[in-house]
Structures are given as C-alpha cells and as structure tokens.
PDB file of C-alpha atoms in Angstrom:
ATOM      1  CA  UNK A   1       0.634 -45.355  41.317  1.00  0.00           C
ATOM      2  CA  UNK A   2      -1.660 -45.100  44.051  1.00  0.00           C
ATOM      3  CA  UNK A   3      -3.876 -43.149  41.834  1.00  0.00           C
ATOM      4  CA  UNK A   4      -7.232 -42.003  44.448  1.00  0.00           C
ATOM      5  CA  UNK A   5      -6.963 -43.004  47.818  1.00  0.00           C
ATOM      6  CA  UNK A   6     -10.130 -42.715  50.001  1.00  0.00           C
ATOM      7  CA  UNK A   7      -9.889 -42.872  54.330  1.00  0.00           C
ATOM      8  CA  UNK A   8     -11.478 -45.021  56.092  1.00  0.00           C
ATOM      9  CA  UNK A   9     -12.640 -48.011  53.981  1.00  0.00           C
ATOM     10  CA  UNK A  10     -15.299 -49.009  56.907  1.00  0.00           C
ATOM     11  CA  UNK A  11     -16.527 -46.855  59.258  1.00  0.00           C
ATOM     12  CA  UNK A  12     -19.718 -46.906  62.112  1.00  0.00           C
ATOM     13  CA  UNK A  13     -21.369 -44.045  63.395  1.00  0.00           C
ATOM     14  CA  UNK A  14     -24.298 -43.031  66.394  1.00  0.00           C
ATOM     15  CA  UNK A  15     -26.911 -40.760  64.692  1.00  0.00           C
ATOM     16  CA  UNK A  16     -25.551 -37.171  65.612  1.00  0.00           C
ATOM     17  CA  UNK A  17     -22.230 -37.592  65.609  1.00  0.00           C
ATOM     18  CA  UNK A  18     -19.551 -35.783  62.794  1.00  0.00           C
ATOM     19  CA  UNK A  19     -16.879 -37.229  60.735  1.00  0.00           C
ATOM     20  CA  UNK A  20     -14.977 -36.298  57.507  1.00  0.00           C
ATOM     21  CA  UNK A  21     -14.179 -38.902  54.861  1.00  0.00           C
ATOM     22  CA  UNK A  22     -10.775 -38.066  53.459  1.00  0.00           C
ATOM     23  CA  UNK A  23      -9.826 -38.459  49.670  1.00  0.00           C
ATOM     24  CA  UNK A  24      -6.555 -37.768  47.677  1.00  0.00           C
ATOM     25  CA  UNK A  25      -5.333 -37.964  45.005  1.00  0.00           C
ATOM     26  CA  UNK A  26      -1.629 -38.375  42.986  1.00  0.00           C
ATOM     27  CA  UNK A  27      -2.709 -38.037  39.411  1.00  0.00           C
ATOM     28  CA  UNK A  28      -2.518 -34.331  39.401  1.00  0.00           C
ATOM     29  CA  UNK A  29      -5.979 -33.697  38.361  1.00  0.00           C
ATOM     30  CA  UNK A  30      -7.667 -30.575  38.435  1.00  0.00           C
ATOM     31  CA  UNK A  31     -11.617 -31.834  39.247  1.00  0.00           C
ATOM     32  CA  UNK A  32     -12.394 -34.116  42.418  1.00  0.00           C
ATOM     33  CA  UNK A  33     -16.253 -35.782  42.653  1.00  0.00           C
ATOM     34  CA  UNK A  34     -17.730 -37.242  45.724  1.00  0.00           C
ATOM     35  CA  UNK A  35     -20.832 -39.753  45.132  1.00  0.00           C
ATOM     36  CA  UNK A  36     -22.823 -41.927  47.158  1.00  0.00           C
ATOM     37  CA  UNK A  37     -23.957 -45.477  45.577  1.00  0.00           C
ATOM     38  CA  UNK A  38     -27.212 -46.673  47.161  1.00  0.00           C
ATOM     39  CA  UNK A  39     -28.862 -50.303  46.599  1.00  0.00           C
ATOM     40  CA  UNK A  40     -30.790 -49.465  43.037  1.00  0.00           C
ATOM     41  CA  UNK A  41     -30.135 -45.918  42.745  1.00  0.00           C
ATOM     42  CA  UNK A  42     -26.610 -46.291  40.992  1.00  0.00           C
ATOM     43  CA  UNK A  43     -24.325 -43.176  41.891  1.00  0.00           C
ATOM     44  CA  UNK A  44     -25.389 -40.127  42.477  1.00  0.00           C
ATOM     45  CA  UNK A  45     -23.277 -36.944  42.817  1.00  0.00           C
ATOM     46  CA  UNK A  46     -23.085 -35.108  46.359  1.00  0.00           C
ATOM     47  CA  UNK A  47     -20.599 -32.261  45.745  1.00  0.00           C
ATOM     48  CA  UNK A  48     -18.021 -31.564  43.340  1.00  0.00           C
ATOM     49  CA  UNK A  49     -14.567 -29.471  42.467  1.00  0.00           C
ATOM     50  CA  UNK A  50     -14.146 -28.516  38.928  1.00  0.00           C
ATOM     51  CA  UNK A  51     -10.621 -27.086  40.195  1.00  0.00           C
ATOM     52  CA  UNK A  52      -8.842 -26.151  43.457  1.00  0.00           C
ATOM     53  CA  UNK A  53     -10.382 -23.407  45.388  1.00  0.00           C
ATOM     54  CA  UNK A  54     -14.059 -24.105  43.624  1.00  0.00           C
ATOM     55  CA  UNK A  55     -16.715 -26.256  45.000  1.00  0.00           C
ATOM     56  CA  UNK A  56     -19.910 -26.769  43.957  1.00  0.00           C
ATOM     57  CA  UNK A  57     -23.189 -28.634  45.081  1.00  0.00           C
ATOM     58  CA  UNK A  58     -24.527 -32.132  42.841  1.00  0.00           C
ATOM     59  CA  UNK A  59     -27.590 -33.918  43.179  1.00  0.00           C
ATOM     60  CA  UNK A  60     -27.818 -34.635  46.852  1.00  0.00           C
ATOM     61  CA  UNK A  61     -26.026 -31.934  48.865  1.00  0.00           C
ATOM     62  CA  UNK A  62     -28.346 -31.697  51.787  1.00  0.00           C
ATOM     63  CA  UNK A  63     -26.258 -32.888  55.077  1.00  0.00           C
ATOM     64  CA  UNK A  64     -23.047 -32.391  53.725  1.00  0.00           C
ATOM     65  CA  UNK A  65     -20.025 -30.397  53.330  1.00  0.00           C
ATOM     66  CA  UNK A  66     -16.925 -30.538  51.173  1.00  0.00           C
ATOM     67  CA  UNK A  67     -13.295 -28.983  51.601  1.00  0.00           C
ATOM     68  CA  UNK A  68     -10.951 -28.930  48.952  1.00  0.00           C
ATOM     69  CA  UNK A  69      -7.762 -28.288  50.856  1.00  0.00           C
ATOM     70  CA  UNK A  70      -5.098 -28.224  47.934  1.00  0.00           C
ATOM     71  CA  UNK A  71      -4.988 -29.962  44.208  1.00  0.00           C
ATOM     72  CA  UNK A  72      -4.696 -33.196  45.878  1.00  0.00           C
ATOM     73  CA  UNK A  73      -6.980 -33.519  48.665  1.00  0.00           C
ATOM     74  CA  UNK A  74     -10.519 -33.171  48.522  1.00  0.00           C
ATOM     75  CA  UNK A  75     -13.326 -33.830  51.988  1.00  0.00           C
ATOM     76  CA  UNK A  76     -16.318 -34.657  52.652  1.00  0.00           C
ATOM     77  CA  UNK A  77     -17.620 -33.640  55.714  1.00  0.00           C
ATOM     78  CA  UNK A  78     -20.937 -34.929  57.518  1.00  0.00           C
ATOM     79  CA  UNK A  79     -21.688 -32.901  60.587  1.00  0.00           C
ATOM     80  CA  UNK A  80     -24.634 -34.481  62.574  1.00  0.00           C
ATOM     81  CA  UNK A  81     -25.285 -38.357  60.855  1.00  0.00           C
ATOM     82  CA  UNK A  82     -28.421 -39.132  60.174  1.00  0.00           C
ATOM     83  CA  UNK A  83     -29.228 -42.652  59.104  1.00  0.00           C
ATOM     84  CA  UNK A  84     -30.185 -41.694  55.626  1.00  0.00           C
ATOM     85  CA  UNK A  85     -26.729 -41.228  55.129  1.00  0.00           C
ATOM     86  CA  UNK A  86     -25.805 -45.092  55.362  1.00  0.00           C
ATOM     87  CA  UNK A  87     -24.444 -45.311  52.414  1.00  0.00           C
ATOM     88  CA  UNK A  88     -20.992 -46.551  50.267  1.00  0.00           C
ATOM     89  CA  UNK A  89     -19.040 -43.252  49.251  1.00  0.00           C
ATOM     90  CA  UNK A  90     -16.659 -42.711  46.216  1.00  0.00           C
ATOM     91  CA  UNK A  91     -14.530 -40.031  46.029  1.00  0.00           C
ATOM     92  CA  UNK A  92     -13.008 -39.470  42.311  1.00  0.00           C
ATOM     93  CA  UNK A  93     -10.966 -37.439  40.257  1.00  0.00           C
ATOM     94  CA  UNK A  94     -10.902 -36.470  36.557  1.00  0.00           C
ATOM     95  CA  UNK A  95      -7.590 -34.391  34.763  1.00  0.00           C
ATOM     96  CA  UNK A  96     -10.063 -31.521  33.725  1.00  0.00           C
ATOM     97  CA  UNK A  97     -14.166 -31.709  34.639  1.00  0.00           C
ATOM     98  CA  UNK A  98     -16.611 -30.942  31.498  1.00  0.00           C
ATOM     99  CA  UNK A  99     -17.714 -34.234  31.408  1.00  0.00           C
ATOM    100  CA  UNK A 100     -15.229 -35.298  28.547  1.00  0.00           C
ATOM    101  CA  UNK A 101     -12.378 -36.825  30.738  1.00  0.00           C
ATOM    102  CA  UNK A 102     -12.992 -40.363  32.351  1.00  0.00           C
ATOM    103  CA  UNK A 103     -13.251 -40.198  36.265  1.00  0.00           C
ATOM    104  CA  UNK A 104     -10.940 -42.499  38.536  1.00  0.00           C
ATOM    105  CA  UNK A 105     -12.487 -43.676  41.471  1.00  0.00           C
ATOM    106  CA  UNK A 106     -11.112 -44.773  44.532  1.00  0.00           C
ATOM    107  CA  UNK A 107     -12.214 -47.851  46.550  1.00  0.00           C
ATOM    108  CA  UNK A 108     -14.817 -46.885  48.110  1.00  0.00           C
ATOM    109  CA  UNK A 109     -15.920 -46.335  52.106  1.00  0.00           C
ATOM    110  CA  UNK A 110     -18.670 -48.222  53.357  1.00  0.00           C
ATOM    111  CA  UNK A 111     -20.542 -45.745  56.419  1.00  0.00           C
ATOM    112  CA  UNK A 112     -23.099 -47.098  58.401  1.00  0.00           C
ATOM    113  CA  UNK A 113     -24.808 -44.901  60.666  1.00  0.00           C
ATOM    114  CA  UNK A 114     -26.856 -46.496  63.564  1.00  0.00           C
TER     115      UNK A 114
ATOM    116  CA  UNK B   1     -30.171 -33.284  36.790  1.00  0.00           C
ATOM    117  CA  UNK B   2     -29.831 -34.940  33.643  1.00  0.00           C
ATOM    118  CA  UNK B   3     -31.014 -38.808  33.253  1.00  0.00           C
ATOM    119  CA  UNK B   4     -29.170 -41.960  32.599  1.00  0.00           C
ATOM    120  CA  UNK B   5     -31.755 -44.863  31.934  1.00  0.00           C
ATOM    121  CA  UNK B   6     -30.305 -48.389  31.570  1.00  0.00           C
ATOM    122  CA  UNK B   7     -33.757 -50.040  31.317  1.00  0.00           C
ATOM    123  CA  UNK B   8     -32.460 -53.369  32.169  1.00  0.00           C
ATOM    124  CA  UNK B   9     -31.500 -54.107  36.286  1.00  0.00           C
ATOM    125  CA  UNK B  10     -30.494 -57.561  35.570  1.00  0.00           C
ATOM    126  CA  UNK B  11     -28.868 -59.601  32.692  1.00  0.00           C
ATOM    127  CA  UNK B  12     -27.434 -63.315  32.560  1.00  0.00           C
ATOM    128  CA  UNK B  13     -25.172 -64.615  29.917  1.00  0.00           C
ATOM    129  CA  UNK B  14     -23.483 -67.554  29.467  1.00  0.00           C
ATOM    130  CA  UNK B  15     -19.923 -67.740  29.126  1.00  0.00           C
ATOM    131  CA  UNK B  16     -18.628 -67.662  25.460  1.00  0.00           C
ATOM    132  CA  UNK B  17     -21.703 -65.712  24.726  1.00  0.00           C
ATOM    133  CA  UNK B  18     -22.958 -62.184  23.618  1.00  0.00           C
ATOM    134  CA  UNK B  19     -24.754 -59.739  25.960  1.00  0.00           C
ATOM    135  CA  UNK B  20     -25.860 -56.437  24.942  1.00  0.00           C
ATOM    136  CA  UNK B  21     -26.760 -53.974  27.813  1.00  0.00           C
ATOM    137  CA  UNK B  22     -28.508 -50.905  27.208  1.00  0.00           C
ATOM    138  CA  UNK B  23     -28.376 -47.287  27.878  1.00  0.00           C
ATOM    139  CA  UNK B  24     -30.032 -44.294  26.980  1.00  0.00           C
ATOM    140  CA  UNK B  25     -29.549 -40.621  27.931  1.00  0.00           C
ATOM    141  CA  UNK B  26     -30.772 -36.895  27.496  1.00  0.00           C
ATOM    142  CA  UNK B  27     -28.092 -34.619  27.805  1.00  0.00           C
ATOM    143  CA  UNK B  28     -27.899 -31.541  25.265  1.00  0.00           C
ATOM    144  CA  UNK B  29     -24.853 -30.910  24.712  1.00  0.00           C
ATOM    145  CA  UNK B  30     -23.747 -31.472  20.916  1.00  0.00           C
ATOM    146  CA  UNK B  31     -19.913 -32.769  21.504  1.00  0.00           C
ATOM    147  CA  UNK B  32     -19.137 -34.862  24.426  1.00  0.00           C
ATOM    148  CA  UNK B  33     -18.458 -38.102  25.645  1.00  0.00           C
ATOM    149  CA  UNK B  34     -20.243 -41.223  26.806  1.00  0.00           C
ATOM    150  CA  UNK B  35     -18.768 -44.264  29.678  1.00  0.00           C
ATOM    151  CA  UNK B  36     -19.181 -47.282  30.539  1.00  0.00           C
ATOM    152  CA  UNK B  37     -18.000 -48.303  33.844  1.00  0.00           C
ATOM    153  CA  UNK B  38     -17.537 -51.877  35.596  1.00  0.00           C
ATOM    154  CA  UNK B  39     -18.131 -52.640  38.884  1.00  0.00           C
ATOM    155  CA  UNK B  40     -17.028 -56.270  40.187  1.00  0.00           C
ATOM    156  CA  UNK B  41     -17.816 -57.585  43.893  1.00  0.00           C
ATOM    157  CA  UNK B  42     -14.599 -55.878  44.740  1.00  0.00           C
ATOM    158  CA  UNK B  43     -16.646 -52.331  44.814  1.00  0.00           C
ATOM    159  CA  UNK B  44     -13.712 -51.090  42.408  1.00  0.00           C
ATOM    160  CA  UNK B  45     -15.298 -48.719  39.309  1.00  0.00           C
ATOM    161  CA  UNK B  46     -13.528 -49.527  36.447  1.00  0.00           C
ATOM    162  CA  UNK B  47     -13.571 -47.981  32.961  1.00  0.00           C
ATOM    163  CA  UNK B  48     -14.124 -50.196  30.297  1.00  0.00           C
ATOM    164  CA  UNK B  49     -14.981 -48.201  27.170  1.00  0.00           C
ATOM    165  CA  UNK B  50     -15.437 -44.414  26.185  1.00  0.00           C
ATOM    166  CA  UNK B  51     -17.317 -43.191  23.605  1.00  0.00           C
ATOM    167  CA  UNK B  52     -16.456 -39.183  21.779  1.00  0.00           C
ATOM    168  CA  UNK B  53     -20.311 -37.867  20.742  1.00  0.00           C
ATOM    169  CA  UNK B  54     -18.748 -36.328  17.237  1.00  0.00           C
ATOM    170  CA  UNK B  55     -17.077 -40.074  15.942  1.00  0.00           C
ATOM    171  CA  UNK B  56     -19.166 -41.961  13.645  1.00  0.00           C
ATOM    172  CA  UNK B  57     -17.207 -45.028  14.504  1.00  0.00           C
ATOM    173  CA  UNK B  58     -18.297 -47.132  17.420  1.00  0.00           C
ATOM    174  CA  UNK B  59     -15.452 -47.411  19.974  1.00  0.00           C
ATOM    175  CA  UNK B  60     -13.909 -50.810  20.672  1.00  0.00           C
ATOM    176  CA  UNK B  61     -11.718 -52.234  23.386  1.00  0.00           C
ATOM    177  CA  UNK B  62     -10.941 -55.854  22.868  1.00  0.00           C
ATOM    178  CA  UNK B  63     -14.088 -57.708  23.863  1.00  0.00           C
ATOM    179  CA  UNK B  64     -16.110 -54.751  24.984  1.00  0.00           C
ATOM    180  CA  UNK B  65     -17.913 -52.622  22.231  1.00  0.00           C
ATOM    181  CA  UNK B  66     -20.541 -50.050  21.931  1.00  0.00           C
ATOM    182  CA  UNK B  67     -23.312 -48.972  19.704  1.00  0.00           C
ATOM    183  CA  UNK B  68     -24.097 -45.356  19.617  1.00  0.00           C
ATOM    184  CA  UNK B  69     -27.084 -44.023  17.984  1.00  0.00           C
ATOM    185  CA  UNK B  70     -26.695 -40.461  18.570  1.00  0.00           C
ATOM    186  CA  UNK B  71     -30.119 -39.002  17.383  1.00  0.00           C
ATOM    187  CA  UNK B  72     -31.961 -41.886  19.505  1.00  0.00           C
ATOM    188  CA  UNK B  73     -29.485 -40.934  22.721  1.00  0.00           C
ATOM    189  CA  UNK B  74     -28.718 -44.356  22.820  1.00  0.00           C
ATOM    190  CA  UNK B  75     -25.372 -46.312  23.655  1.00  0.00           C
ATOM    191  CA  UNK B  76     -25.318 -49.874  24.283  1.00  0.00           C
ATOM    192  CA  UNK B  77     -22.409 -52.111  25.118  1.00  0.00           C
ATOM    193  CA  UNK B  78     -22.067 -55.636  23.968  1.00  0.00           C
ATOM    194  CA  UNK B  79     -19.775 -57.807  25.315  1.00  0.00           C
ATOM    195  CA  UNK B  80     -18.231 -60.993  23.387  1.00  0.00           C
ATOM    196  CA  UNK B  81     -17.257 -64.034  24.480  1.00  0.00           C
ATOM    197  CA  UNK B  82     -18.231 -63.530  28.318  1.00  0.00           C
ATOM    198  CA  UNK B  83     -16.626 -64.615  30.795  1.00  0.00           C
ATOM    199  CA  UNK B  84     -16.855 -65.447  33.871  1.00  0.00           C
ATOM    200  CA  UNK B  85     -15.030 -62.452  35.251  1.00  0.00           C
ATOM    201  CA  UNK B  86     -17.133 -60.127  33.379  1.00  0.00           C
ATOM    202  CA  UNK B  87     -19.774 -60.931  35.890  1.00  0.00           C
ATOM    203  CA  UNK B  88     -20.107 -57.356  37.421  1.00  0.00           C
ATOM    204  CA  UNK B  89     -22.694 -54.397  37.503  1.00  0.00           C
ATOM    205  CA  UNK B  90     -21.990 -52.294  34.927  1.00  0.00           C
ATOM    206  CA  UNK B  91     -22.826 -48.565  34.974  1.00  0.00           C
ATOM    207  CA  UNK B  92     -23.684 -45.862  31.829  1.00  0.00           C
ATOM    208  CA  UNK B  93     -22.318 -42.223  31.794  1.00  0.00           C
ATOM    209  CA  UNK B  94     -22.908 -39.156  30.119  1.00  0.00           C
ATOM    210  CA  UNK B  95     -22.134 -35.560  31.212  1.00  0.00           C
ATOM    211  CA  UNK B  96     -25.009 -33.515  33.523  1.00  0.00           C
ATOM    212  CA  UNK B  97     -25.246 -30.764  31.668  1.00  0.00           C
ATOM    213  CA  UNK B  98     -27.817 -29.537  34.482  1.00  0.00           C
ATOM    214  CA  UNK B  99     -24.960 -28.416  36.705  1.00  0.00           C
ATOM    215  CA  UNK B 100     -23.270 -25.122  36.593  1.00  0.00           C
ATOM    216  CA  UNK B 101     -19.622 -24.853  35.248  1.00  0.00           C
ATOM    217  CA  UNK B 102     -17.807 -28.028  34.192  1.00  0.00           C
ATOM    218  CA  UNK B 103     -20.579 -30.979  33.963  1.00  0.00           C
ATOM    219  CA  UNK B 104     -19.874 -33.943  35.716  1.00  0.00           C
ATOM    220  CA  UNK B 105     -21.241 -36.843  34.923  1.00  0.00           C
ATOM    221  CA  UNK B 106     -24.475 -38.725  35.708  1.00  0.00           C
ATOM    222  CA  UNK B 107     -24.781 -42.119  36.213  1.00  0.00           C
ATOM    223  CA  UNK B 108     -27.450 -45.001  35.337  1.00  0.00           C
ATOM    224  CA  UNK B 109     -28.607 -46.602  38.242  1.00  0.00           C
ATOM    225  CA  UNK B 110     -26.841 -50.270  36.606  1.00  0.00           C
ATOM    226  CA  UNK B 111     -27.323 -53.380  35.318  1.00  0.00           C
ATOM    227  CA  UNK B 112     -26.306 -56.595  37.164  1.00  0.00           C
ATOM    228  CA  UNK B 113     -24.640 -59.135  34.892  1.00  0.00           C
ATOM    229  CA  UNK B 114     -24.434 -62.829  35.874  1.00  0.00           C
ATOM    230  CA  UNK B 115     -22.336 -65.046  34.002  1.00  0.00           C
ATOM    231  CA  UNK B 116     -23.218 -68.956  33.642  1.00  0.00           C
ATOM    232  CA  UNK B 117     -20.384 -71.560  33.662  1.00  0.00           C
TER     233      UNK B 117
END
C-alpha cells in the first residue's frame, strides 16, 4: 500500500511566487492534517479536514490555504511565498479525527523559499 | 492550542541500554489517547506506541514501553535494549482539545536520541 503520498518531495521557490503541495491518500480515511516541522519547534498544525467537504484552520494558518478535493486528496496551497515559510511539510491522514486514531504521515516535502 | 512539553531536547544511550524520554501534556479531555512517534534521518514519522487515557495498564510494544501517570499528565517512553537504529527524534502526542470539532493532535517539539556503539 502506498498509504499517504505527498508531491513534490523537494521543491525551490522566489519570494512571491504560488504553488500547491499535493497529498493523497489510499487508506480511505475520513480526516487529512497538514503540518509544518521547523528546527526546534516539532510539528505544528497548519490546517486540517476532519472529513470531506470540511476544513478547518490549526495553529499556524496565516499564508495558507487548503482544498480538500475528494476523500482522497487533500492541498495545501501557498499563494505569494514568503521566506518564513521555508519549511519541511507533512501531510497526514487519520481513519476518523478526535484525536483517538493514530495519524499516517507521508514523507515529507522539503520547500525552500529564497 | 494545547501543550506538549518533552522537557528533554537531547538524550544519548548506549546500545543494550535503557533510556527513558519524557513527556507531559495538558489536554482536558477525560478519555483519549496518547502517541509516541519516531522520526529517523529518513524524515519518515513512525508510530511506535499508543497509549488509551481510560487503561490502567501501561501499553507495550516489544522493546518500546510507556509510563502513564494520568493525574500528573505525564507519559514517558522507555526504551530497552537500544539500539543503534533506535537513534531517531522521537515526538509526544496528545489530542488539542483547543480546536473546534474533531481534535487533532499536538505535538512536542522532540527529543533527539543518540545511540553509542
């Protein structure tokens, strides 16, 4: 199973420019996460969808937005990079959200933003 | 949102030994579960023991246990017999209870285990 399966794994952007980091998933689970994981700050949650058609803001929102296009796919959207958003980003899924399902994560994309 | 607080950024072991890495938390909800993820130089997260708020038995998964103290909020894992692939930084879990609807969880900001050959 490819279980979550994150696009690009590397990617380089100019300050100002837009891209959308692409996640899905196969597991059929109802709740998708994205994080960002910053040297010493562990991860921290940007937006979430506790089921398809729902999303709803985490901890650091502020530059972003998500789409969750079906069960399966779930993006996250940055429309004018900023340097503070050099960062690694995990997309991940859980079978239901409430906090009492484990979350799979995919591998990760590094985004550097010059 | 709620807090995570693993207290300790860096551990060493060496191999064959016991490490116990720590964790403490503040949500306020009275049933729900606690993690403890892995994270190896690969950037993979892996889950390496759960923890159900309600069980008075601490869980267990081959090497890998866990102390839970639920009145102190605490839940430590120890890990016997390191090895050498254990080396990893290893992240605590509990559900933000902060966040409207379902609660997600919250992570600790980790603890970087070295093991010594």
């Amino acid at each position: 199973n490819a279980g979550v399966t994150q696009t690009p794994k590397f990617q380089v952007l100019k300050t100002g420019q837009s891209m959308t980091l692409q996640c899905a998933q196969d597991m059929n689970h109802n709740s998708m996460y994205w994080y960002r994981q910053d040297p010493g700050m562990g991860l921290r949650l940007i937006y979430y969808s506790a089921s398809e058609g729902t999303t709803d803001k985490g901890e650091v929102p502020n530059g972003y937005n998500v789409s969750r296009l079906n069960k399966r796919e779930f993006s996250l959207r940055l429309e004018s990079a900023a340097p503070s958003q050099t960062s690694v980003y995990f997309c991940a899924s859980s079978e239901v959200g409430g906090g009492n399902q484990p979350q799979h994560f995919g591998d990760g994309t590094r985004l550097s933003i010059l | 949102a709620q807090t995570v607080t693993q207290s300790q950024p860096e551990m060493s072991v060496q191999e064959a030994e016991t490490v116990t890495l720590s964790c403490t938390y503040d949500t306020s909800e009275s049933d729900y579960y606690l993690f403890w993820y892995k994270q190896p130089p690969s950037r993979q997260m892996i889950l390496v023991i759960r923890q159900e708020a309600y069980k008075q038995q601490n869980a267990t998964e081959n090497r890998f246990s866990v102390n839970f103290q639920k009145a102190a909020k605490s839940f430590s894992l120890k890990i016997s017999d390191s090895q050498l692939g254990d080396a990893a930084m290893y992240f605590c879990a509990s559900p933000d209870t902060c966040l409207a609807g379902n609660t997600p969880l919250v992570f600790g900001k980790g603890t970087r285990l070295s093991v010594i050959a």
